[in-house]
CSV table of C-alpha atoms in Angstrom, one decimal:
chain,number,residue,atom,x,y,z
S,1,MET,CA,14.6,27.3,6.8
S,2,ASN,CA,16.0,23.9,6.3
S,3,ILE,CA,14.7,22.4,3.1
S,4,LEU,CA,14.8,18.8,2.0
S,5,ILE,CA,14.3,18.0,-1.7
S,6,VAL,CA,13.6,14.3,-2.4
S,7,HIS,CA,14.3,13.8,-6.1
S,8,ALA,CA,13.5,10.8,-8.2
S,9,HIS,CA,14.5,10.8,-11.9
S,10,PRO,CA,16.7,8.3,-13.7
S,11,GLU,CA,18.3,10.9,-16.0
S,12,PRO,CA,20.6,13.5,-14.3
S,13,GLN,CA,20.2,15.9,-17.2
S,14,SER,CA,16.3,15.8,-17.1
S,15,PHE,CA,14.1,18.9,-16.9
S,16,THR,CA,12.9,17.5,-13.6
S,17,ALA,CA,16.5,17.7,-12.4
S,18,ALA,CA,16.8,21.3,-13.7
S,19,LEU,CA,13.7,22.2,-11.6
S,20,LYS,CA,15.4,20.6,-8.6
S,21,ASP,CA,18.6,22.6,-9.2
S,22,THR,CA,16.6,25.8,-9.6
S,23,ALA,CA,14.9,25.1,-6.3
S,24,ARG,CA,18.3,24.6,-4.6
S,25,GLN,CA,19.8,27.8,-6.0
S,26,THR,CA,16.7,29.9,-5.3
S,27,PHE,CA,16.6,28.7,-1.6
S,28,GLU,CA,20.3,29.1,-1.1
S,29,GLN,CA,20.2,32.6,-2.5
S,30,GLN,CA,17.6,33.3,0.2
S,31,GLY,CA,19.9,32.1,2.8
S,32,HIS,CA,18.1,28.8,3.4
S,33,THR,CA,19.9,25.4,3.9
S,34,VAL,CA,19.1,22.8,1.3
S,35,GLU,CA,19.6,19.0,1.5
S,36,ILE,CA,18.9,16.8,-1.4
S,37,SER,CA,18.1,13.1,-1.4
S,38,ASP,CA,18.7,12.1,-5.1
S,39,LEU,CA,17.2,8.6,-4.9
S,40,TYR,CA,18.6,7.3,-8.2
S,41,ALA,CA,22.0,8.6,-7.4
S,42,MET,CA,21.8,7.1,-3.9
S,43,ASN,CA,20.7,3.8,-5.4
S,44,PHE,CA,17.9,3.9,-2.8
S,45,ASN,CA,16.2,0.6,-2.0
S,46,PRO,CA,12.4,1.1,-2.3
S,47,VAL,CA,11.3,-2.3,-1.1
S,48,ALA,CA,9.8,-2.5,2.4
S,49,SER,CA,10.7,-5.8,3.9
S,50,LYS,CA,11.8,-7.4,7.2
S,51,ASP,CA,15.4,-6.6,6.3
S,52,ASP,CA,14.5,-3.0,7.3
S,53,PHE,CA,14.8,-4.0,11.0
S,54,SER,CA,18.0,-5.2,12.7
S,55,SER,CA,15.8,-7.3,15.0
S,56,LEU,CA,12.2,-8.2,14.8
S,57,ASN,CA,9.6,-7.9,17.5
S,58,GLN,CA,7.5,-10.7,16.0
S,59,ALA,CA,9.8,-13.0,14.0
S,60,ASP,CA,7.1,-15.4,12.7
S,61,TYR,CA,4.7,-12.9,11.1
S,62,LEU,CA,5.7,-9.5,9.5
S,63,ASN,CA,3.3,-6.6,10.3
S,64,TYR,CA,5.4,-3.9,8.7
S,65,ALA,CA,3.8,-0.9,10.5
S,66,LEU,CA,4.1,-2.6,13.9
S,67,GLU,CA,7.7,-3.5,13.3
S,68,GLN,CA,8.4,0.1,12.3
S,69,ARG,CA,6.9,1.3,15.5
S,70,HIS,CA,9.1,-1.0,17.6
S,71,ALA,CA,12.2,-0.5,15.6
S,72,PHE,CA,11.9,3.3,15.7
S,73,LYS,CA,11.6,3.2,19.5
S,74,GLN,CA,14.5,0.7,19.9
S,75,HIS,CA,16.8,2.1,17.3
S,76,HIS,CA,16.6,-1.0,15.2
S,77,LEU,CA,15.8,0.6,11.8
S,78,ALA,CA,18.1,0.0,8.9
S,79,PRO,CA,20.7,2.8,8.6
S,80,ASP,CA,19.5,4.1,5.2
S,81,ILE,CA,16.0,4.6,6.7
S,82,GLN,CA,17.4,6.3,9.9
S,83,THR,CA,19.4,8.7,7.7
S,84,GLU,CA,16.4,9.7,5.7
S,85,ILE,CA,14.2,10.1,8.8
S,86,GLU,CA,16.8,12.5,10.3
S,87,LYS,CA,16.8,14.6,7.1
S,88,VAL,CA,13.0,14.9,7.4
S,89,GLN,CA,13.3,15.8,11.1
S,90,ARG,CA,15.8,18.6,10.3
S,91,ALA,CA,13.6,20.0,7.5
S,92,ASP,CA,11.0,22.8,7.7
S,93,LEU,CA,10.0,22.2,4.1
S,94,VAL,CA,10.1,18.9,2.2
S,95,ILE,CA,9.8,19.0,-1.6
S,96,LEU,CA,9.1,15.8,-3.6
S,97,SER,CA,10.6,16.3,-7.1
S,98,PHE,CA,9.6,13.7,-9.7
S,99,PRO,CA,8.2,13.0,-13.2
S,100,LEU,CA,4.7,11.7,-13.1
S,101,TYR,CA,4.9,7.9,-13.8
S,102,TRP,CA,1.5,6.3,-14.3
S,103,THR,CA,-0.2,9.3,-12.7
S,104,SER,CA,1.9,8.7,-9.6
S,105,VAL,CA,5.4,8.8,-8.3
S,106,PRO,CA,8.2,6.5,-9.7
S,107,ALA,CA,8.5,3.4,-7.6
S,108,ILE,CA,11.8,4.5,-6.1
S,109,LEU,CA,10.0,7.5,-4.5
S,110,LYS,CA,7.0,5.5,-3.4
S,111,GLY,CA,9.4,3.2,-1.6
S,112,TRP,CA,11.1,6.1,0.1
S,113,ILE,CA,7.7,6.9,1.6
S,114,ASP,CA,6.9,3.3,2.4
S,115,ARG,CA,10.1,2.8,4.3
S,116,VAL,CA,10.9,6.3,5.8
S,117,PHE,CA,7.4,7.5,7.0
S,118,VAL,CA,7.5,5.1,10.0
S,119,SER,CA,4.7,4.4,12.3
S,120,GLY,CA,5.2,5.8,15.8
S,121,LEU,CA,7.0,8.9,14.5
S,122,PHE,CA,5.1,10.2,11.4
S,123,TYR,CA,1.7,8.9,12.7
S,124,GLY,CA,0.2,6.5,15.2
S,125,GLY,CA,-2.9,6.2,17.3
S,126,LYS,CA,-4.9,9.4,16.9
S,127,ARG,CA,-1.9,11.3,15.6
S,128,PHE,CA,-2.7,12.1,12.0
S,129,TYR,CA,-3.8,15.0,9.8
S,130,ASN,CA,-3.7,18.1,11.9
S,131,HIS,CA,-2.4,16.0,14.8
S,132,GLY,CA,0.2,14.1,12.7
S,133,GLY,CA,3.8,13.7,13.6
S,134,MET,CA,5.1,16.2,11.1
S,135,LEU,CA,3.0,19.1,12.4
S,136,GLY,CA,4.7,22.5,11.9
S,137,LYS,CA,6.5,21.4,8.7
S,138,LYS,CA,5.5,22.2,5.2
S,139,ALA,CA,5.6,19.9,2.1
S,140,MET,CA,5.1,20.4,-1.6
S,141,LEU,CA,5.1,18.4,-4.8
S,142,CYS,CA,7.1,19.5,-7.8
S,143,LEU,CA,6.3,17.4,-10.8
S,144,THR,CA,6.7,17.2,-14.6
S,145,LEU,CA,4.4,15.4,-17.0
S,146,GLY,CA,3.8,14.8,-20.7
S,147,GLY,CA,0.1,15.8,-20.9
S,148,ARG,CA,-1.3,19.3,-21.5
S,149,GLU,CA,-3.2,21.2,-18.8
S,150,HIS,CA,-6.5,21.0,-20.7
S,151,MET,CA,-6.4,17.2,-20.6
S,152,PHE,CA,-7.0,17.3,-16.8
S,153,GLY,CA,-10.0,18.5,-14.8
S,154,GLU,CA,-13.7,17.6,-14.5
S,155,GLY,CA,-15.0,16.5,-17.9
S,156,ALA,CA,-11.5,16.4,-19.3
S,157,VAL,CA,-10.1,13.2,-20.9
S,158,HIS,CA,-8.0,12.2,-17.9
S,159,GLY,CA,-10.2,13.7,-15.2
S,160,PRO,CA,-9.0,15.8,-12.2
S,161,LEU,CA,-5.2,15.8,-11.6
S,162,GLU,CA,-6.0,16.3,-7.8
S,163,HIS,CA,-7.5,12.9,-7.7
S,164,TYR,CA,-4.3,11.3,-9.0
S,165,LEU,CA,-2.3,13.4,-6.5
S,166,SER,CA,-4.6,12.6,-3.6
S,167,PRO,CA,-2.6,9.5,-2.4
S,168,LEU,CA,0.4,11.8,-2.1
S,169,GLN,CA,-1.1,15.1,-0.9
S,170,ARG,CA,-3.9,13.9,1.2
S,171,GLY,CA,-3.2,10.2,2.0
S,172,THR,CA,0.5,10.7,2.8
S,173,LEU,CA,1.7,14.3,3.3
S,174,ALA,CA,-1.4,15.8,5.0
S,175,TYR,CA,-2.0,12.5,6.8
S,176,VAL,CA,1.3,12.8,8.7
S,177,GLY,CA,0.7,16.4,9.6
S,178,PHE,CA,2.5,18.4,6.9
S,179,GLU,CA,0.9,21.7,5.8
S,180,VAL,CA,0.7,20.9,2.0
S,181,LEU,CA,1.4,23.8,-0.3
S,182,PRO,CA,-0.1,23.8,-3.8
S,183,PRO,CA,1.9,21.6,-6.2
S,184,TYR,CA,4.2,23.1,-8.9
S,185,ILE,CA,3.3,21.3,-12.1
S,186,ALA,CA,5.2,21.5,-15.4
S,187,TYR,CA,3.1,20.3,-18.3
S,188,HIS,CA,4.0,18.8,-21.7
S,189,VAL,CA,7.6,18.8,-20.8
S,190,PRO,CA,9.0,16.2,-23.3
S,191,TYR,CA,7.5,18.2,-26.2
S,192,ILE,CA,8.3,21.9,-25.5
S,193,SER,CA,11.1,24.1,-26.8
S,194,GLN,CA,14.2,25.0,-24.8
S,195,GLU,CA,12.9,28.5,-24.7
S,196,ASP,CA,9.6,27.4,-23.1
S,197,ARG,CA,11.6,25.2,-20.6
S,198,GLN,CA,13.6,28.3,-19.7
S,199,LYS,CA,10.4,30.2,-19.1
S,200,ILE,CA,9.2,27.5,-16.7
S,201,LEU,CA,12.4,27.6,-14.7
S,202,VAL,CA,12.0,31.4,-14.3
S,203,ASN,CA,8.4,30.9,-13.4
S,204,PHE,CA,9.3,28.2,-10.8
S,205,GLU,CA,11.9,30.5,-9.2
S,206,GLN,CA,9.2,33.2,-8.8
S,207,TYR,CA,6.8,30.6,-7.4
S,208,LEU,CA,9.4,29.6,-4.8
S,209,GLN,CA,10.1,33.2,-3.9
S,210,GLY,CA,6.4,33.6,-3.1
S,211,LEU,CA,6.0,30.4,-1.1
S,212,ASP,CA,5.1,32.3,2.1
S,213,ASP,CA,2.0,33.8,0.4
S,214,LEU,CA,0.7,30.5,-0.9
S,215,GLN,CA,-2.6,29.2,0.6
S,216,PRO,CA,-2.0,25.6,1.9
S,217,LEU,CA,-4.4,22.9,0.6
S,218,ALA,CA,-7.3,22.1,3.0
S,219,PHE,CA,-7.8,18.7,4.5
S,220,ALA,CA,-9.7,17.0,7.3
S,221,LEU,CA,-9.5,18.5,10.8
S,222,LEU,CA,-9.8,15.8,13.5
S,223,GLU,CA,-11.9,18.2,15.7
S,224,ASN,CA,-14.7,17.7,13.1
S,225,PHE,CA,-14.9,13.9,13.7
S,226,ASP,CA,-15.8,11.8,16.8
S,227,ASP,CA,-13.6,9.1,18.3
S,228,ARG,CA,-14.7,6.5,15.7
S,229,MET,CA,-14.0,9.1,12.9
S,230,ASN,CA,-17.6,9.7,12.1
S,231,PRO,CA,-18.3,13.4,11.1
S,232,LEU,CA,-19.6,15.4,14.0
S,233,PRO,CA,-23.0,17.1,13.3
H,1,MET,CA,-9.9,-17.8,-19.1
H,2,ASN,CA,-6.2,-17.2,-18.3
H,3,ILE,CA,-5.8,-15.2,-15.2
H,4,LEU,CA,-2.7,-13.4,-13.9
H,5,ILE,CA,-2.6,-12.4,-10.3
H,6,VAL,CA,0.2,-9.9,-9.5
H,7,HIS,CA,0.6,-10.1,-5.7
H,8,ALA,CA,2.7,-7.8,-3.5
H,9,HIS,CA,2.9,-8.5,0.2
H,10,PRO,CA,6.1,-9.0,2.2
H,11,GLU,CA,4.4,-11.6,4.6
H,12,PRO,CA,3.5,-14.9,2.9
H,13,GLN,CA,1.0,-15.7,5.7
H,14,SER,CA,-0.8,-12.4,5.3
H,15,PHE,CA,-4.6,-12.1,4.8
H,16,THR,CA,-3.8,-10.4,1.5
H,17,ALA,CA,-2.1,-13.7,0.5
H,18,ALA,CA,-5.1,-15.7,1.7
H,19,LEU,CA,-7.3,-13.6,-0.6
H,20,LYS,CA,-4.8,-14.4,-3.4
H,21,ASP,CA,-5.0,-18.1,-2.6
H,22,THR,CA,-8.8,-18.0,-2.5
H,23,ALA,CA,-8.8,-16.4,-6.0
H,24,ARG,CA,-6.5,-19.0,-7.4
H,25,GLN,CA,-8.6,-21.9,-5.9
H,26,THR,CA,-11.9,-20.3,-7.0
H,27,PHE,CA,-10.7,-19.8,-10.6
H,28,GLU,CA,-9.1,-23.2,-10.9
H,29,GLN,CA,-12.3,-24.9,-9.7
H,30,GLN,CA,-14.0,-23.1,-12.5
H,31,GLY,CA,-11.5,-24.6,-15.0
H,32,HIS,CA,-9.6,-21.4,-15.5
H,33,THR,CA,-5.8,-21.2,-15.7
H,34,VAL,CA,-4.1,-19.1,-13.1
H,35,GLU,CA,-0.6,-17.6,-13.1
H,36,ILE,CA,0.8,-15.7,-10.1
H,37,SER,CA,3.6,-13.1,-10.0
H,38,ASP,CA,4.4,-13.0,-6.4
H,39,LEU,CA,6.6,-10.0,-6.5
H,40,TYR,CA,8.2,-10.3,-3.1
H,41,ALA,CA,8.9,-14.1,-3.6
H,42,MET,CA,10.4,-13.2,-7.0
H,43,ASN,CA,12.6,-10.4,-5.5
H,44,PHE,CA,11.2,-8.3,-8.3
H,45,ASN,CA,13.3,-5.2,-9.1
H,46,PRO,CA,10.9,-2.2,-9.1
H,47,VAL,CA,13.3,0.6,-10.2
H,48,ALA,CA,13.0,1.8,-13.8
H,49,SER,CA,16.4,2.6,-15.2
H,50,LYS,CA,18.6,2.4,-18.2
H,51,ASP,CA,19.6,-1.2,-17.1
H,52,ASP,CA,16.2,-2.3,-18.3
H,53,PHE,CA,17.5,-2.1,-21.9
H,54,SER,CA,20.2,-4.3,-23.3
H,55,SER,CA,21.1,-1.5,-25.8
H,56,LEU,CA,20.1,2.1,-25.7
H,57,ASN,CA,18.6,4.0,-28.7
H,58,GLN,CA,19.9,7.3,-27.2
H,59,ALA,CA,22.9,6.6,-24.9
H,60,ASP,CA,23.5,10.2,-23.7
H,61,TYR,CA,20.0,11.0,-22.4
H,62,LEU,CA,17.5,8.6,-21.0
H,63,ASN,CA,13.9,9.1,-22.0
H,64,TYR,CA,12.5,6.0,-20.4
H,65,ALA,CA,9.2,5.7,-22.4
H,66,LEU,CA,11.0,6.2,-25.7
H,67,GLU,CA,13.6,3.6,-24.8
H,68,GLN,CA,10.8,1.2,-23.9
H,69,ARG,CA,9.2,1.8,-27.3
H,70,HIS,CA,12.5,1.0,-29.1
H,71,ALA,CA,13.5,-1.9,-26.9
H,72,PHE,CA,10.1,-3.6,-27.1
H,73,LYS,CA,10.3,-3.5,-30.9
H,74,GLN,CA,13.9,-4.6,-31.1
H,75,HIS,CA,13.7,-7.2,-28.3
H,76,HIS,CA,16.1,-5.3,-26.1
H,77,LEU,CA,14.0,-5.4,-22.9
H,78,ALA,CA,15.5,-7.0,-19.7
H,79,PRO,CA,14.4,-10.6,-19.4
H,80,ASP,CA,12.4,-10.0,-16.2
H,81,ILE,CA,10.4,-7.4,-17.9
H,82,GLN,CA,9.9,-9.5,-21.1
H,83,THR,CA,8.7,-12.4,-18.9
H,84,GLU,CA,6.1,-10.3,-17.1
H,85,ILE,CA,4.9,-8.8,-20.4
H,86,GLU,CA,4.3,-12.2,-21.8
H,87,LYS,CA,2.2,-13.1,-18.7
H,88,VAL,CA,0.0,-10.1,-19.3
H,89,GLN,CA,-0.3,-10.9,-23.0
H,90,ARG,CA,-1.5,-14.5,-22.1
H,91,ALA,CA,-4.0,-13.2,-19.5
H,92,ASP,CA,-7.7,-12.4,-20.1
H,93,LEU,CA,-8.0,-11.0,-16.6
H,94,VAL,CA,-5.2,-9.4,-14.5
H,95,ILE,CA,-5.7,-9.0,-10.7
H,96,LEU,CA,-3.5,-6.7,-8.7
H,97,SER,CA,-3.4,-8.1,-5.1
H,98,PHE,CA,-1.9,-5.8,-2.4
H,99,PRO,CA,-2.2,-4.1,1.0
H,100,LEU,CA,-2.9,-0.4,0.7
H,101,TYR,CA,0.4,1.4,1.5
H,102,TRP,CA,0.0,5.1,1.8
H,103,THR,CA,-3.4,5.0,0.0
H,104,SER,CA,-1.5,3.3,-3.0
H,105,VAL,CA,0.3,0.2,-4.0
H,106,PRO,CA,3.6,-0.9,-2.3
H,107,ALA,CA,6.6,0.3,-4.2
H,108,ILE,CA,7.4,-3.2,-5.5
H,109,LEU,CA,4.0,-3.2,-7.4
H,110,LYS,CA,4.3,0.3,-8.6
H,111,GLY,CA,7.7,-0.6,-10.1
H,112,TRP,CA,6.1,-3.6,-11.8
H,113,ILE,CA,3.8,-1.2,-13.6
H,114,ASP,CA,6.6,1.3,-14.3
H,115,ARG,CA,8.8,-1.3,-15.9
H,116,VAL,CA,6.3,-3.8,-17.5
H,117,PHE,CA,3.6,-1.5,-19.0
H,118,VAL,CA,5.9,-0.5,-21.9
H,119,SER,CA,5.2,2.2,-24.3
H,120,GLY,CA,4.5,0.9,-27.8
H,121,LEU,CA,2.6,-2.2,-26.6
H,122,PHE,CA,0.4,-1.0,-23.7
H,123,TYR,CA,-0.1,2.4,-25.1
H,124,GLY,CA,1.3,4.9,-27.6
H,125,GLY,CA,0.3,7.6,-30.0
H,126,LYS,CA,-3.6,7.7,-29.9
H,127,ARG,CA,-3.8,4.2,-28.4
H,128,PHE,CA,-5.1,4.7,-24.9
H,129,TYR,CA,-8.3,4.3,-22.9
H,130,ASN,CA,-10.8,2.5,-25.2
H,131,HIS,CA,-8.1,2.2,-27.8
H,132,GLY,CA,-5.4,1.1,-25.4
H,133,GLY,CA,-3.1,-1.9,-26.1
H,134,MET,CA,-4.8,-4.1,-23.6
H,135,LEU,CA,-8.3,-3.8,-25.2
H,136,GLY,CA,-10.3,-7.0,-24.7
H,137,LYS,CA,-8.7,-7.8,-21.4
H,138,LYS,CA,-10.1,-7.2,-17.9
H,139,ALA,CA,-8.4,-6.0,-14.8
H,140,MET,CA,-9.3,-5.7,-11.1
H,141,LEU,CA,-7.8,-4.5,-7.9
H,142,CYS,CA,-8.0,-6.7,-4.7
H,143,LEU,CA,-6.8,-4.8,-1.7
H,144,THR,CA,-6.7,-4.9,2.0
H,145,LEU,CA,-6.6,-1.9,4.3
H,146,GLY,CA,-6.6,-0.9,8.0
H,147,GLY,CA,-9.3,1.7,7.9
H,148,ARG,CA,-13.0,1.2,8.2
H,149,GLU,CA,-15.5,1.7,5.4
H,150,HIS,CA,-17.1,4.8,7.0
H,151,MET,CA,-13.8,6.6,7.0
H,152,PHE,CA,-13.9,6.9,3.2
H,153,GLY,CA,-16.3,8.8,1.0
H,154,GLU,CA,-17.4,12.4,0.4
H,155,GLY,CA,-17.3,14.2,3.8
H,156,ALA,CA,-15.6,11.3,5.5
H,157,VAL,CA,-12.2,11.8,7.3
H,158,HIS,CA,-10.1,10.4,4.5
H,159,GLY,CA,-12.3,11.4,1.5
H,160,PRO,CA,-13.3,9.2,-1.4
H,161,LEU,CA,-11.3,5.9,-1.8
H,162,GLU,CA,-11.9,6.2,-5.6
H,163,HIS,CA,-9.7,9.2,-5.7
H,164,TYR,CA,-6.9,7.3,-4.1
H,165,LEU,CA,-7.4,4.4,-6.5
H,166,SER,CA,-7.7,6.6,-9.6
H,167,PRO,CA,-3.9,6.5,-10.5
H,168,LEU,CA,-4.4,2.7,-10.7
H,169,GLN,CA,-7.9,2.3,-12.0
H,170,ARG,CA,-8.1,5.2,-14.4
H,171,GLY,CA,-4.5,6.5,-14.9
H,172,THR,CA,-3.0,3.0,-15.5
H,173,LEU,CA,-5.5,0.1,-16.1
H,174,ALA,CA,-8.2,2.0,-18.0
H,175,TYR,CA,-5.5,4.1,-19.7
H,176,VAL,CA,-3.9,1.0,-21.3
H,177,GLY,CA,-7.3,-0.3,-22.4
H,178,PHE,CA,-8.3,-2.8,-19.7
H,179,GLU,CA,-12.0,-3.1,-18.8
H,180,VAL,CA,-11.7,-2.3,-15.1
H,181,LEU,CA,-14.0,-4.3,-12.8
H,182,PRO,CA,-15.1,-2.9,-9.4
H,183,PRO,CA,-12.3,-3.4,-6.8
H,184,TYR,CA,-12.6,-5.9,-4.1
H,185,ILE,CA,-11.8,-4.2,-0.8
H,186,ALA,CA,-11.3,-5.8,2.6
H,187,TYR,CA,-11.5,-3.2,5.3
H,188,HIS,CA,-10.0,-3.1,8.8
H,189,VAL,CA,-8.1,-6.3,8.3
H,190,PRO,CA,-5.4,-6.1,11.0
H,191,TYR,CA,-8.1,-5.6,13.7
H,192,ILE,CA,-10.8,-8.2,12.9
H,193,SER,CA,-11.3,-11.7,14.2
H,194,GLN,CA,-10.4,-14.9,12.5
H,195,GLU,CA,-14.1,-15.6,12.1
H,196,ASP,CA,-14.6,-12.2,10.3
H,197,ARG,CA,-11.6,-12.9,8.1
H,198,GLN,CA,-13.1,-16.3,7.2
H,199,LYS,CA,-16.4,-14.5,6.2
H,200,ILE,CA,-14.5,-12.2,3.9
H,201,LEU,CA,-12.8,-15.1,2.2
H,202,VAL,CA,-16.2,-16.7,1.6
H,203,ASN,CA,-17.6,-13.4,0.4
H,204,PHE,CA,-14.6,-12.9,-2.0
H,205,GLU,CA,-15.2,-16.4,-3.4
H,206,GLN,CA,-18.8,-15.5,-4.2
H,207,TYR,CA,-17.6,-12.1,-5.7
H,208,LEU,CA,-15.3,-13.9,-8.0
H,209,GLN,CA,-18.0,-16.4,-9.0
H,210,GLY,CA,-20.1,-13.5,-10.1
H,211,LEU,CA,-17.4,-11.6,-12.0
H,212,ASP,CA,-19.3,-11.9,-15.3
H,213,ASP,CA,-22.3,-10.0,-13.9
H,214,LEU,CA,-20.2,-7.1,-12.6
H,215,GLN,CA,-20.6,-3.7,-14.3
H,216,PRO,CA,-17.2,-2.4,-15.3
H,217,LEU,CA,-16.2,1.1,-14.2
H,218,ALA,CA,-16.8,3.9,-16.7
H,219,PHE,CA,-13.9,6.0,-18.1
H,220,ALA,CA,-13.3,8.4,-21.0
H,221,LEU,CA,-14.2,7.3,-24.5
H,222,LEU,CA,-11.8,8.8,-27.1
H,223,GLU,CA,-14.7,9.3,-29.5
H,224,ASN,CA,-16.0,12.1,-27.2
H,225,PHE,CA,-12.8,14.1,-27.6
H,226,ASP,CA,-11.2,15.8,-30.6
H,227,ASP,CA,-7.6,15.3,-31.9
H,228,ARG,CA,-6.2,17.7,-29.2
H,229,MET,CA,-8.2,15.8,-26.6
H,230,ASN,CA,-10.6,18.7,-26.1
H,231,PRO,CA,-14.1,17.4,-25.2
H,232,LEU,CA,-16.4,17.4,-28.3
H,233,PRO,CA,-19.6,19.4,-27.9
């Protein structure tokens, strides 16, 4: 397998980075190839703008998704976007590695999605969910957070974590056709002992060794909807 | 009222911008004061990093939230962050105006939250939800999207839109103490006629004129949880 880890943490010594390094080592020991996009180290630009296209199809009004579609076809995408697209195209598995910022990804990772998941390749027309452009590839979130597990769920103080993750898992990864594996979540990270952190790293290694046995998350199948996306009876 | 509109769209002529302008006019006609942070026009930097602090409390390891707490107290925050904080402090109502990108905000707006909603002021310790730092202020999302209304909801192809909005409405705005008003959502925007767009602008004006009668969204009350954030019986 080729694996792409997209990592977004401003501190290179962070526990999130340790999880990323554990993933790299575990996969390489299994004989897989690992590529890492360390967005902070790359000083990745997260702001979608007209500068992402070396020439514009419609110069007087920016429709970002339409420009993506044209620029992808005509090889007019900015080189940093093109490079990231090719990494995703090479990958059989994409892992997003990040600390939960405001129950979501840090902006630098959101911008990686905004700019790299271009219309025309990742999705377009009726090509989404189980017909999305990334069909046949897997994706997974690996995240760290400060809260404890009992603070999330129905009736818990913060509500279900799956709702917070739905823009990533459903609205992004599943939407473009990835098979989405259950997320790996490290809770309460800033407050736990070095010993407990070590235990999480070992547990994560075992999780990754068992990836093939994980049941992917379930999302919409387009066959259950009509042409206007109304549910079929 | 003082109103802050935080607007994030790369095209100044967009329909999202027209909604923002409608909001400004409507509020000003009512005698309110309106400030606008037009993040693209400001070339706002969305990447949280150690450069956000003029001096670091812990130079060898970046804990971003802890540095925010120290820097806010000691006036060591970067000037662009400090300026935005003061706008929020002046505001009685904050509106986030954006096109839905990947069922979430564009990265430039996510980074505005990451960098501006500093620990120690917006939240900290047991100060969150109905004890959050922004208590007494209101907030509201105003968003545009490409999908149609029937594509969202339980059993619909994309699932409930509230789940996608939960990182913003619950995990961010409600978390820091804002009373969150129901979002204004303009559907199917890239595909509708000028006439239909005009109708939406009129409808939005009426929505804003009736803001006082809107029932805020309901979230957790800390009084219903114990010290470890377990639900009380």
